[in-house]
Short mmCIF file of C-alpha atoms and ligand atoms in Angstrom, two decimals:
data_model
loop_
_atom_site.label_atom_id
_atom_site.label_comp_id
_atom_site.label_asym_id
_atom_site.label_seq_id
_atom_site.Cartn_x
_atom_site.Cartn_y
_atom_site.Cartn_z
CA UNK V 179 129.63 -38.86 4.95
CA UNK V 180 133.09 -39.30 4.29
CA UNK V 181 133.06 -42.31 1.77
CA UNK V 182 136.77 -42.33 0.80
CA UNK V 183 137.43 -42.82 4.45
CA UNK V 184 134.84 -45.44 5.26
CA UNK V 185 136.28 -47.24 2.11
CA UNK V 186 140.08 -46.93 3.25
CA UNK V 187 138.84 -48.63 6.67
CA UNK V 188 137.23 -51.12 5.17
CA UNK V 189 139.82 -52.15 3.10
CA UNK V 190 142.34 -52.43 6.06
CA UNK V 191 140.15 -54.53 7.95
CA UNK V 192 138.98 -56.50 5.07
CA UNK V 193 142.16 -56.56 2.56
CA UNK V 194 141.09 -58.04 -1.53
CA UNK V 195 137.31 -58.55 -0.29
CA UNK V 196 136.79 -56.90 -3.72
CA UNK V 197 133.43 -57.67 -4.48
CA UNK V 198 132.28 -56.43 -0.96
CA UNK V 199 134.22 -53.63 -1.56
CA UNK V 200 132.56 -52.96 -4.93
CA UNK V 201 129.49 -53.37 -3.63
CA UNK V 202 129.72 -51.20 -0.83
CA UNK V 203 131.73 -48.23 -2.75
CA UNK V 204 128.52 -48.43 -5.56
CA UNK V 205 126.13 -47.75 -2.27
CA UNK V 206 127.74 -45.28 -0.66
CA UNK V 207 128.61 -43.34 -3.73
CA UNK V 208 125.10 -43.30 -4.59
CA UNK V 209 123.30 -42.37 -1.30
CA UNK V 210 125.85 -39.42 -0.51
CA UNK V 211 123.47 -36.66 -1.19
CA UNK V 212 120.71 -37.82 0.26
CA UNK V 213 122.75 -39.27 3.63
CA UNK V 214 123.90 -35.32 3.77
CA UNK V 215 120.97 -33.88 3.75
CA UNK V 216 120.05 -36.07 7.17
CA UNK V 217 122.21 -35.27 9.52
CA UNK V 218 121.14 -37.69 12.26
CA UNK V 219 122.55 -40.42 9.70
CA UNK V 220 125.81 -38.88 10.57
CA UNK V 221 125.74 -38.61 14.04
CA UNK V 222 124.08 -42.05 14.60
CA UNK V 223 126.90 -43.40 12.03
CA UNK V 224 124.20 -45.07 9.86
CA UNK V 225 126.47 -45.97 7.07
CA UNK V 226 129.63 -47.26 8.69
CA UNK V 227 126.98 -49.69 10.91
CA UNK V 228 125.32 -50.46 7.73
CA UNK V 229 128.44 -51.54 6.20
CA UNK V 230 129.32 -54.40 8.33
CA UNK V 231 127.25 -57.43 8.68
CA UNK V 232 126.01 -58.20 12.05
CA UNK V 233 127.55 -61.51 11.90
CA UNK V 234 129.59 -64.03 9.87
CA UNK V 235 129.35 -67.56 10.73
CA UNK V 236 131.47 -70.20 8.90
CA UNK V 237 131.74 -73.83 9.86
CA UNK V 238 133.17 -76.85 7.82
CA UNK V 239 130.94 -79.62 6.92
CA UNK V 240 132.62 -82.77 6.47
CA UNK V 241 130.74 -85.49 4.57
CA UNK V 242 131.50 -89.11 2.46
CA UNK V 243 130.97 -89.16 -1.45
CA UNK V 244 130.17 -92.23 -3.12
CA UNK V 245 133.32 -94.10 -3.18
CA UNK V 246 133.41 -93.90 0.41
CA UNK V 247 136.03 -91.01 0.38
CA UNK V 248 136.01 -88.31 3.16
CA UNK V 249 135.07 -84.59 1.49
CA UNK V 250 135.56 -81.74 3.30
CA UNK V 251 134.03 -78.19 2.42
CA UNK V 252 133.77 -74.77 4.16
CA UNK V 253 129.88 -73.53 5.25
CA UNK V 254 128.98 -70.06 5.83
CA UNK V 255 125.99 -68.08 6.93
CA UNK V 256 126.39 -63.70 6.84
CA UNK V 257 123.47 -62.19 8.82
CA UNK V 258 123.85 -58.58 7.49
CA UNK V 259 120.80 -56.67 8.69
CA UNK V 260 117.67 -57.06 10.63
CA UNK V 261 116.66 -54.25 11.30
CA UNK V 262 113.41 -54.62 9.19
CA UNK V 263 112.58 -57.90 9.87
CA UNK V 264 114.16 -61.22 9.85
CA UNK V 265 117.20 -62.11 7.84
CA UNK V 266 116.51 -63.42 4.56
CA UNK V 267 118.32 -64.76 1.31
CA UNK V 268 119.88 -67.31 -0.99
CA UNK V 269 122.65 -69.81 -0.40
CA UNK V 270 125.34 -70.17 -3.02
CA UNK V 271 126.99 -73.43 -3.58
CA UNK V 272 129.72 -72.80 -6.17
CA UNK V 273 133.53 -73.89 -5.68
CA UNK V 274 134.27 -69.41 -6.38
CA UNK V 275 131.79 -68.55 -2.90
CA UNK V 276 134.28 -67.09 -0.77
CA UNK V 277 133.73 -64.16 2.70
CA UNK V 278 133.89 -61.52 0.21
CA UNK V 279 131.25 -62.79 -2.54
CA UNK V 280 129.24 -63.89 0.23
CA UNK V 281 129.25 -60.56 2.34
CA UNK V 282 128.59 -58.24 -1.35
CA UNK V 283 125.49 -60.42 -1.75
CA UNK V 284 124.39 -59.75 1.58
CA UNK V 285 125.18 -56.61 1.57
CA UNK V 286 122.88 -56.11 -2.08
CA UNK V 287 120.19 -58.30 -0.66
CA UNK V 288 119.17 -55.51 2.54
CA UNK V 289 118.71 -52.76 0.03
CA UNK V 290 116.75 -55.23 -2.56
CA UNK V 291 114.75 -57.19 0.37
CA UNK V 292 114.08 -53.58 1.54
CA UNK V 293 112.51 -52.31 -2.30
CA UNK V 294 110.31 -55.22 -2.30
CA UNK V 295 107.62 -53.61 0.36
CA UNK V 296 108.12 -56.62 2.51
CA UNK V 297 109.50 -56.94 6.10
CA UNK V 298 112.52 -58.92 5.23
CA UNK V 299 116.24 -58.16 6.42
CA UNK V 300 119.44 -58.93 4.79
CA UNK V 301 121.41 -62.04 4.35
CA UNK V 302 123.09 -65.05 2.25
CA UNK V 303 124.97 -67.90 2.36
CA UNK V 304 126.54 -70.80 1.38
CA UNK V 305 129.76 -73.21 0.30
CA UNK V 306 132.69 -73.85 -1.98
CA UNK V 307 130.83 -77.38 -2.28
CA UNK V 308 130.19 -77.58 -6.36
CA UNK V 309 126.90 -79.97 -6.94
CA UNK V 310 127.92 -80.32 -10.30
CA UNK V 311 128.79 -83.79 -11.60
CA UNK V 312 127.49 -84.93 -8.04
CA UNK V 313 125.03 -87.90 -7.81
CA UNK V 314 121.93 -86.90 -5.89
CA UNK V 315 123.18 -89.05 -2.88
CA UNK V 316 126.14 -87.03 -2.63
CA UNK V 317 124.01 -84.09 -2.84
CA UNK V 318 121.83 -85.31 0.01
CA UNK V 319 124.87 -86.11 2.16
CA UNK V 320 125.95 -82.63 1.77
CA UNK V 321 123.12 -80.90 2.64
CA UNK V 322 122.48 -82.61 5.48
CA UNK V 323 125.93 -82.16 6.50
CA UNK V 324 125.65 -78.41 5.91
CA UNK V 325 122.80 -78.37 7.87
CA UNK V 326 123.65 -80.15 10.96
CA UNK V 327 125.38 -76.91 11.52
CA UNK V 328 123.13 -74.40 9.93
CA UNK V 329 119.92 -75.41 11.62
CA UNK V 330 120.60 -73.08 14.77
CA UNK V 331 121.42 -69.76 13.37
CA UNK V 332 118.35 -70.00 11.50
CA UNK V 333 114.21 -70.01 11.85
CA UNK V 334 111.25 -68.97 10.45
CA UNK V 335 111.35 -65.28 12.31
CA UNK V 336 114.96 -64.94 12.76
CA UNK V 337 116.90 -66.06 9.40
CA UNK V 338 115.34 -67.82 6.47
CA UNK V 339 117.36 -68.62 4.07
CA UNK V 340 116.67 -69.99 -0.04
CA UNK V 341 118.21 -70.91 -3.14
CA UNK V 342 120.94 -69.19 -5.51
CA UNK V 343 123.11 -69.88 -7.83
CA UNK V 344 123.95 -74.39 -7.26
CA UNK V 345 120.82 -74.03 -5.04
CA UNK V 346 117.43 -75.36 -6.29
CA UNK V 347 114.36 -77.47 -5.49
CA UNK V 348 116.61 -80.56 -4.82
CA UNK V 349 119.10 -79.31 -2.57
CA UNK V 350 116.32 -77.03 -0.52
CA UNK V 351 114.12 -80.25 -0.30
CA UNK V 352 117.19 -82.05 1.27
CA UNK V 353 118.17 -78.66 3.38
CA UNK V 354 114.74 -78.91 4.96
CA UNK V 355 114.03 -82.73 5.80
CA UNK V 356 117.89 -82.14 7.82
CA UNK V 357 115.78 -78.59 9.56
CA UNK V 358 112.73 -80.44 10.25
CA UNK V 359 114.57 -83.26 11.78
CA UNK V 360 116.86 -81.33 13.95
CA UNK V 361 114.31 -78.72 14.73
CA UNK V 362 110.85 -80.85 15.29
CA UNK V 363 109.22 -78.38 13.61
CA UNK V 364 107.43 -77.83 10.11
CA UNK V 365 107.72 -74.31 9.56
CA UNK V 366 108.77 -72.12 6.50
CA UNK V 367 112.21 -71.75 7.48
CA UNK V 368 113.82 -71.92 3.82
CA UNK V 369 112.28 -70.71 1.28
CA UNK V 370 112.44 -72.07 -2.40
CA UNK V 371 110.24 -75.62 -1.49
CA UNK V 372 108.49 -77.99 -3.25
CA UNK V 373 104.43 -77.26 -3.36
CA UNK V 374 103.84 -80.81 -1.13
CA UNK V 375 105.62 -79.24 1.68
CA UNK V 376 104.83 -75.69 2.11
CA UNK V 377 106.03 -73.94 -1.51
CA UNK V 378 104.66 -71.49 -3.39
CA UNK V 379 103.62 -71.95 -6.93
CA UNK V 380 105.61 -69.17 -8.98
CA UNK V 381 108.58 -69.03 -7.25
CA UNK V 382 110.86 -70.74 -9.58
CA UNK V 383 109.42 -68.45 -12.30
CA UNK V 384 109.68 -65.64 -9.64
CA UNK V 385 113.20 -63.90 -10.35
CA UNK V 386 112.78 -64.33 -14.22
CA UNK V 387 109.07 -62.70 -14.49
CA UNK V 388 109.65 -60.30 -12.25
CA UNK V 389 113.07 -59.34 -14.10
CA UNK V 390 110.67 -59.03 -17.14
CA UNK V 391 108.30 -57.10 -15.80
CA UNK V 392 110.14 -54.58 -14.62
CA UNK V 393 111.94 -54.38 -17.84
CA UNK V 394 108.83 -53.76 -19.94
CA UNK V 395 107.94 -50.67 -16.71
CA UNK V 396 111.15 -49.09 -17.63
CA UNK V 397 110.50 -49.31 -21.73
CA UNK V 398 107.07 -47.82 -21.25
CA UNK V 399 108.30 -44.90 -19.25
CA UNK V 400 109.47 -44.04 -23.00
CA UNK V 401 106.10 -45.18 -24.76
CA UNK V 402 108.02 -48.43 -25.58
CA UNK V 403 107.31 -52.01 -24.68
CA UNK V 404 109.42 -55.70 -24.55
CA UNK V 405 107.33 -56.70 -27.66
CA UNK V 406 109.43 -56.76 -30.76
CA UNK V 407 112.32 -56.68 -29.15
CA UNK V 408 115.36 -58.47 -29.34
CA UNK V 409 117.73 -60.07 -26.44
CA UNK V 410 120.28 -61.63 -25.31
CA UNK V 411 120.14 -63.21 -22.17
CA UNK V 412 123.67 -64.86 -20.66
CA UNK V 413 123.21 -68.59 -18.36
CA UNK V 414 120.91 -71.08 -19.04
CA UNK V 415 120.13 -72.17 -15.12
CA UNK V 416 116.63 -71.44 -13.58
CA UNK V 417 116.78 -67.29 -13.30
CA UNK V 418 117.48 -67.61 -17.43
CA UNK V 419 114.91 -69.66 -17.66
CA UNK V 420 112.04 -67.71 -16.00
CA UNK V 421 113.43 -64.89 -18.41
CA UNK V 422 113.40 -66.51 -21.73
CA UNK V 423 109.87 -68.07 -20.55
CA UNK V 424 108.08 -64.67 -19.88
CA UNK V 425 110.61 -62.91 -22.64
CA UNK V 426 108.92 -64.80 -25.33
CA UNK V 427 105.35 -64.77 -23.85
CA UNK V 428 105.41 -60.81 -23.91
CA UNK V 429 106.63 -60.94 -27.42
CA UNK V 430 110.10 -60.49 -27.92
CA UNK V 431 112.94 -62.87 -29.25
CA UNK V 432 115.56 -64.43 -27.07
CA UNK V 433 118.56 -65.36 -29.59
CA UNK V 434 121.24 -66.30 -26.73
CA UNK V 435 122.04 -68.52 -23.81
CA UNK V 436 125.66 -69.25 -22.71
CA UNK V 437 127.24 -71.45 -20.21
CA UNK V 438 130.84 -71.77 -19.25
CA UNK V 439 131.35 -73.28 -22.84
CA UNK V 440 130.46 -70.40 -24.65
CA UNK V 441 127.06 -69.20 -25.95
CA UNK V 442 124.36 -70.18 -28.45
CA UNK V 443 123.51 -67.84 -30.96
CA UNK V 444 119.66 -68.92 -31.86
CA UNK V 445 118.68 -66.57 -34.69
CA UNK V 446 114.89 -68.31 -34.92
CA UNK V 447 114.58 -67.06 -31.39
CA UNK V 448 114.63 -69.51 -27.94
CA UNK V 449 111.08 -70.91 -27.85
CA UNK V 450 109.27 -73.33 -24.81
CA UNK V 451 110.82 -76.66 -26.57
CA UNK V 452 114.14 -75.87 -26.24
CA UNK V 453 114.05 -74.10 -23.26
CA UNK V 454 112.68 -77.90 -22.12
CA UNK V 455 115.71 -79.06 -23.55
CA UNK V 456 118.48 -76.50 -21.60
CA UNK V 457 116.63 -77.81 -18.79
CA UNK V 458 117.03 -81.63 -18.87
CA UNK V 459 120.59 -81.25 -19.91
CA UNK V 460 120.92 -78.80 -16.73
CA UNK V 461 119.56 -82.20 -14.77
CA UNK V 462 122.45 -84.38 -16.65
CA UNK V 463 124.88 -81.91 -14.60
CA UNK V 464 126.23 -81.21 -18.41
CA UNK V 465 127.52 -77.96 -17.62
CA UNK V 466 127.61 -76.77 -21.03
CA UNK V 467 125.83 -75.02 -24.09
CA UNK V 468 126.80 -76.51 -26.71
CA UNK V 469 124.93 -79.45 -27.69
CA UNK V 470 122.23 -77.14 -28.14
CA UNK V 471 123.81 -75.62 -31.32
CA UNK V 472 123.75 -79.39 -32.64
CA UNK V 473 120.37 -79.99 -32.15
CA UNK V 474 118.42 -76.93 -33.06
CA UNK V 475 120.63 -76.14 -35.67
CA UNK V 476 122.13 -72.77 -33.90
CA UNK V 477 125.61 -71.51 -33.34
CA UNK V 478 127.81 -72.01 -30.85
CA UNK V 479 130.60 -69.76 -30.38
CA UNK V 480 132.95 -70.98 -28.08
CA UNK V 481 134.40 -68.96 -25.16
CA UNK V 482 132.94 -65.82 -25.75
CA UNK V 483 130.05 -63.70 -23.87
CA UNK V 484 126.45 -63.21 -25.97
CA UNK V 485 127.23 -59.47 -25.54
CA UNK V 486 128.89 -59.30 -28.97
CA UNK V 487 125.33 -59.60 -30.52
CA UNK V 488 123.28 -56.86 -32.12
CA UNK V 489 119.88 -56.95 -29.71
CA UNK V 490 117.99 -53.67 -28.24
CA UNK V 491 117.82 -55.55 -24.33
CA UNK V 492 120.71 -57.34 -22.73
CA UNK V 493 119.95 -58.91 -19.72
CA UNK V 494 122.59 -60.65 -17.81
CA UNK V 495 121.43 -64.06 -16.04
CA UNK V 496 124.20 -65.79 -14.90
CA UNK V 497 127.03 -64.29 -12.30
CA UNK V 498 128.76 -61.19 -10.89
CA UNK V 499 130.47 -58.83 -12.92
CA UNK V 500 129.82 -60.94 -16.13
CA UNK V 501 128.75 -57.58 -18.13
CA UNK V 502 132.31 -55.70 -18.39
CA UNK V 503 133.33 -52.31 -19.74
CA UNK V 504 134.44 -53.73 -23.44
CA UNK V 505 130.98 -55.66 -23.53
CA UNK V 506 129.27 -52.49 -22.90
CA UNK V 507 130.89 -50.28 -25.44
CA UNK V 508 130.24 -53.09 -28.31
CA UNK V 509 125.76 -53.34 -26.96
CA UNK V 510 126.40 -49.60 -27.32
CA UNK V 511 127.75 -49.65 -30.65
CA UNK V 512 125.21 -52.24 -31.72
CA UNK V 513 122.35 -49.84 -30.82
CA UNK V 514 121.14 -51.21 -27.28
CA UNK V 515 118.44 -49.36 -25.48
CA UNK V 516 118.30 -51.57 -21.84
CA UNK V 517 120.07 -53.53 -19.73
CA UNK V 518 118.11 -55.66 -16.71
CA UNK V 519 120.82 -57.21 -14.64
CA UNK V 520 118.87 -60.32 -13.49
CA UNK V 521 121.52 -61.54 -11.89
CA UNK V 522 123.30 -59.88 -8.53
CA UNK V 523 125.90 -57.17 -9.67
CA UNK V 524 126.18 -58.25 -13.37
CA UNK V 525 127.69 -55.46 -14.60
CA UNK V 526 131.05 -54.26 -14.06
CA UNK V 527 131.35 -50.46 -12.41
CA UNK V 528 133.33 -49.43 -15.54
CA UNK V 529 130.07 -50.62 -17.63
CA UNK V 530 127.89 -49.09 -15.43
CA UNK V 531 128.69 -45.84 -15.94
CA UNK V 532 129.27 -46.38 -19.94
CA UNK V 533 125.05 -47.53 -19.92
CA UNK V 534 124.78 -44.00 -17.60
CA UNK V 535 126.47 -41.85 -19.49
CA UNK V 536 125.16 -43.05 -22.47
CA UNK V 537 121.65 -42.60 -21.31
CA UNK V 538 121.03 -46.11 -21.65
CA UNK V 539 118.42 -47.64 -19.49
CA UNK V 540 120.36 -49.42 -16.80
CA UNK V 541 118.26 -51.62 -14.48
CA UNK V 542 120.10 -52.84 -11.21
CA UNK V 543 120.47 -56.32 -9.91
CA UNK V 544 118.98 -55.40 -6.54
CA UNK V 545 115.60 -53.78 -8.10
CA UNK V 546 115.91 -55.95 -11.55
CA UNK V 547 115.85 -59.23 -10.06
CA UNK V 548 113.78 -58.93 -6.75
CA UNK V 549 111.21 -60.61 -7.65
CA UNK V 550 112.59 -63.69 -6.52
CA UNK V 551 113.12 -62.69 -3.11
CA UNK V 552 110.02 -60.98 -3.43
CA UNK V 553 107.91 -64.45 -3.88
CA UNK V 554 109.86 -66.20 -1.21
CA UNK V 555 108.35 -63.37 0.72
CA UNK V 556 105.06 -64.92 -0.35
CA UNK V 557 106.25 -67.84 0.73
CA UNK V 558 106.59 -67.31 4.40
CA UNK V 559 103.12 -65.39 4.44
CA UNK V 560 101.69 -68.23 3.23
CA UNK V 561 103.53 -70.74 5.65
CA UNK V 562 102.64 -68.17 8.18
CA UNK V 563 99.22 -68.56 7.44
CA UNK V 564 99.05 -71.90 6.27
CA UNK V 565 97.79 -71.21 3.09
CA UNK V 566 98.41 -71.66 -0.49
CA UNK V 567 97.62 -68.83 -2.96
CA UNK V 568 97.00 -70.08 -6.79
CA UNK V 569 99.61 -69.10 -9.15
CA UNK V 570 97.12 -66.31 -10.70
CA UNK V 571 97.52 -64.97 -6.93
CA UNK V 572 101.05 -64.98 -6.78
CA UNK V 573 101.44 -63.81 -9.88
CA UNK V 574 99.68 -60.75 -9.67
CA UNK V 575 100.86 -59.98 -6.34
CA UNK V 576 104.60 -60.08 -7.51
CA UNK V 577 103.35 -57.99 -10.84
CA UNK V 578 102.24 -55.35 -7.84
CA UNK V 579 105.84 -55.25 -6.46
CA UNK V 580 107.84 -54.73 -9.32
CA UNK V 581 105.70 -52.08 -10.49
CA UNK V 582 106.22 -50.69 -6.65
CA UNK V 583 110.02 -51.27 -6.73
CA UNK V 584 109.88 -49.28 -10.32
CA UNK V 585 107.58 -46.37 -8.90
CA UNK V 586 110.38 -46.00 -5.87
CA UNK V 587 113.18 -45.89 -8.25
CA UNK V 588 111.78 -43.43 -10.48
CA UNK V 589 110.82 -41.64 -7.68
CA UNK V 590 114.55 -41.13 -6.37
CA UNK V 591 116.55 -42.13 -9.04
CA UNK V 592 114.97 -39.24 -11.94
CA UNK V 593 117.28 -36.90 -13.04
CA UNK V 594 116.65 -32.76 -14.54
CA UNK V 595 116.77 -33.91 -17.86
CA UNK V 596 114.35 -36.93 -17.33
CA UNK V 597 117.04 -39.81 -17.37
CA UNK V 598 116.50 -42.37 -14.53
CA UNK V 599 119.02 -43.51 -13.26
CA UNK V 600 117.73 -46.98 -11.58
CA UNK V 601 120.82 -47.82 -9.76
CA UNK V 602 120.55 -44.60 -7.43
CA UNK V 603 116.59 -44.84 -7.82
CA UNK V 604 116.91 -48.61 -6.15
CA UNK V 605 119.94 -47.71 -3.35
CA UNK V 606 118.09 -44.18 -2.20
CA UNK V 607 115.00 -46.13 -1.72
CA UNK V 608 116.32 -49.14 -0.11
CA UNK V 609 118.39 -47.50 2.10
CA UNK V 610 115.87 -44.50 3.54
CA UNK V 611 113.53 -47.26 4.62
CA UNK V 612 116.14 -49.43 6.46
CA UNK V 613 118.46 -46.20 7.88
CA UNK V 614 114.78 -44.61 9.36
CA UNK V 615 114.30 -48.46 11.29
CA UNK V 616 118.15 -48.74 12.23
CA UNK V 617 117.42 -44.66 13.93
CA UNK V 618 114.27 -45.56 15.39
CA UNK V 619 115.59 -48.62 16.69
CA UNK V 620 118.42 -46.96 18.68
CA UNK V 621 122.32 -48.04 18.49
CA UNK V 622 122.27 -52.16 18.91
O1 2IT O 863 119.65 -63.17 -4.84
C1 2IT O 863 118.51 -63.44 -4.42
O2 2IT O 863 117.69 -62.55 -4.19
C2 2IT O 863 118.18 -64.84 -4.21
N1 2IT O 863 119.03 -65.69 -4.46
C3 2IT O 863 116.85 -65.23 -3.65
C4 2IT O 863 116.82 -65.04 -2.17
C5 2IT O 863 115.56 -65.53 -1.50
O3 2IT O 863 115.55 -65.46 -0.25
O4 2IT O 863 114.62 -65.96 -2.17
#
């Protein structure tokens, strides 16, 4: 495989998409060996298909706010991969989404949909449109809007999508009324619902448990465990949630949160009540931290990152590339011993390979925080079926596939002198199982 000229290709065709870019160059870089050792890969051009999505479709969605003003906003679905089985992940409504945000979080999603044992191809979506500060009216408006358009790209065995980040219960309850409407149909074609109509229980805790869990599987490969342990975590939206939940209920102690304010530094630890708290003033689209440090008696530091704080985990929860090379070398310094990316593509490259060099435990997005595609995997079994497991079910089924998704990237990320290095682990594995479908399938 000749990366350097795949990448030079891709960046004439696709000029300052550099988060696709990033995303693809981590890939390819990391699958070389294996990709030469198969020479059919080669010759049926596995990795320059692989590196294009099989479609992009945008479409603008105008709608009315509530003074009766005409808002206009750009809507975008990127099919990347289906080769082993129907396209499947989150939209993102945030005024950053852009082609190239969109298509690196498509591109992550085939290899992580791929780890998770399930039969679910790549994809994501989504719009500029920012819910925040919108009333829920507006946010109906919108979604219906968006989905007037989205409704026939998508269905329950050909694209499903779910939530991200500006995505959650409300705005997939509102995305699916639009989908049943248009469609006449009450299947599970997003994923992400409320239990009355077709939900699983679990899945909001999904990305944040399953982060955890595969944490604590990469601290016992050295006899060690979460408990005792101290963390910071960065965002305080749903995925940070899940993580401080499960965080403290395995015994360790949470002392950040941040938002675009800042962060909280929470010395006591981040227990249930206060987590309660980020929550409701989540729902007051307060976009901030701070009034936290007022009422818990914590500090706020304004407009920094948590990663100047002495903890053993760091676990980014909040955006891309929020983890960069400077906040690396100071966890370093400060004694860390893991990093989870929870959220897709946390960490800068630069930091990357600090954590890797250092031999510090370095958990990727794409394995780290699979879980929640995972679940919404559970999801359309159970719509499939029409079924509902309890949570214990759920539960212990995604427990099962993080410990699966760990056991693959062990198995072909382990290096001579025992190190694993997860992020080649996770892309080796993800890729193998979707390049053997895409050659069995024949060129299409
Ligand atoms: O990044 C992700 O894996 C998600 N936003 C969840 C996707 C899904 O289909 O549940």
């Amino acid at each position: 495989m000749n990366i350097e000229k795949i990448m030079q290709s891709l960046e004439v065709k696709h000029p300052g998409e550099k988060e696709y870019l990033q995303a693809v160059n981590e890939v390819l870089m990391t699958i070389e060996e294996v990709y030469n050792q198969h020479p059919e890969f080669e010759k049926a051009k596995i990795a320059e298909r692989l590196v294009e999505p099989d479609r992009i479709f945008t479409f603008k969605v105008p709608w009315v706010d509530d003074r009766g003003e005409v808002q206009l906003n750009l809507g975008y679905r990127i099919q990347f991969n289906n080769a082993i089985g129907p396209y499947k992940g989150g939209l993102r409504f945030h005024p950053s989404v852009n082609i190239s945000i969109l298509k690196f979080l498509g591109f992550e999603q085939i290899f992580k949909n791929a780890l998770t044992t399930l039969p679910m191809g790549g994809a994501k979506g989504g719009s500029d449109f920012n819910p925040k500060g919108k009333s829920d009216a507006e946010v109906m408006r919108f979604c219906q809007a968006y989905m007037i358009e989205l409704w026939r790209y998508i269905g329950p065995e050909t694209d499903v999508p779910a939530g991200d980040i500006g995505v959650g219960g409300r705005e997939i309850g509102y995305l699916y009324g639009m989908y049943r409407k248009l469609a006449r149909e009450n299947t599970g074609v997003l994923t992400g619902k409320s239990l009355e109509f077709g939900g699983s229980l679990i899945r909001p805790e999904a990305t944040g448990f399953g982060g955890l869990y595969f944490v604590n599987q990469m601290l016992e490969t050295s006899g060690d465990s979460i408990s005792g342990k101290t963390i910071a975590v960065s965002g305080f939206g749903n995925v940070a949630w899940g993580a401080i939940t499960k965080a403290t209920q395995m015994g360790a102690k949470v002392v950040t949160i941040s938002g675009p304010d800042g962060y909280i530094y929470d010395e006591n630890g981040i227990s249930a009540e206060k987590i309660d708290y980020l929550l409701d003033l989540r729902a007051t689209c307060n976009d901030i931290v701070s009034p936290y440090a007022e009422k818990f008696g914590a500090v706020f530091i304004p407009n920094r990152r948590p990663w100047e704080v002495k903890v053993d985990i760091a676990l980014p929860c909040a955006t891309q590339n929020e983890l960069d090379e400077m906040d690396a070398k100071l966890l370093i310094s400060n004694g860390l011993i893991c990093v989870g990316e929870i959220s897709n593509m946390g960490c800068t490259p630069e930091a990357i390979e600090l954590f890797l060099e250092n031999k510090i435990m370095y958990g990727p997005g794409k394995a780290v925080n699979a879980g929640g595609v995972a679940t919404s995997g559970l999801e359309m079994t159970q719509n499939a079926m029409h079924i509902s497991w309890t949570a214990a079910e759920v539960d212990a089924k995604l427990h099962q596939i993080m410990s699966e998704i760990h056991t693959q990237c062990v198995k072909y990320g382990r290096e001579k002198d025992g190190y694993v290095n997860y992020m080649k682990g996770a892309n080796v594995a993800g890729f193998l199982k979707v390049a053997k479908a895409m050659l069995a399938q024949g060129i299409i």
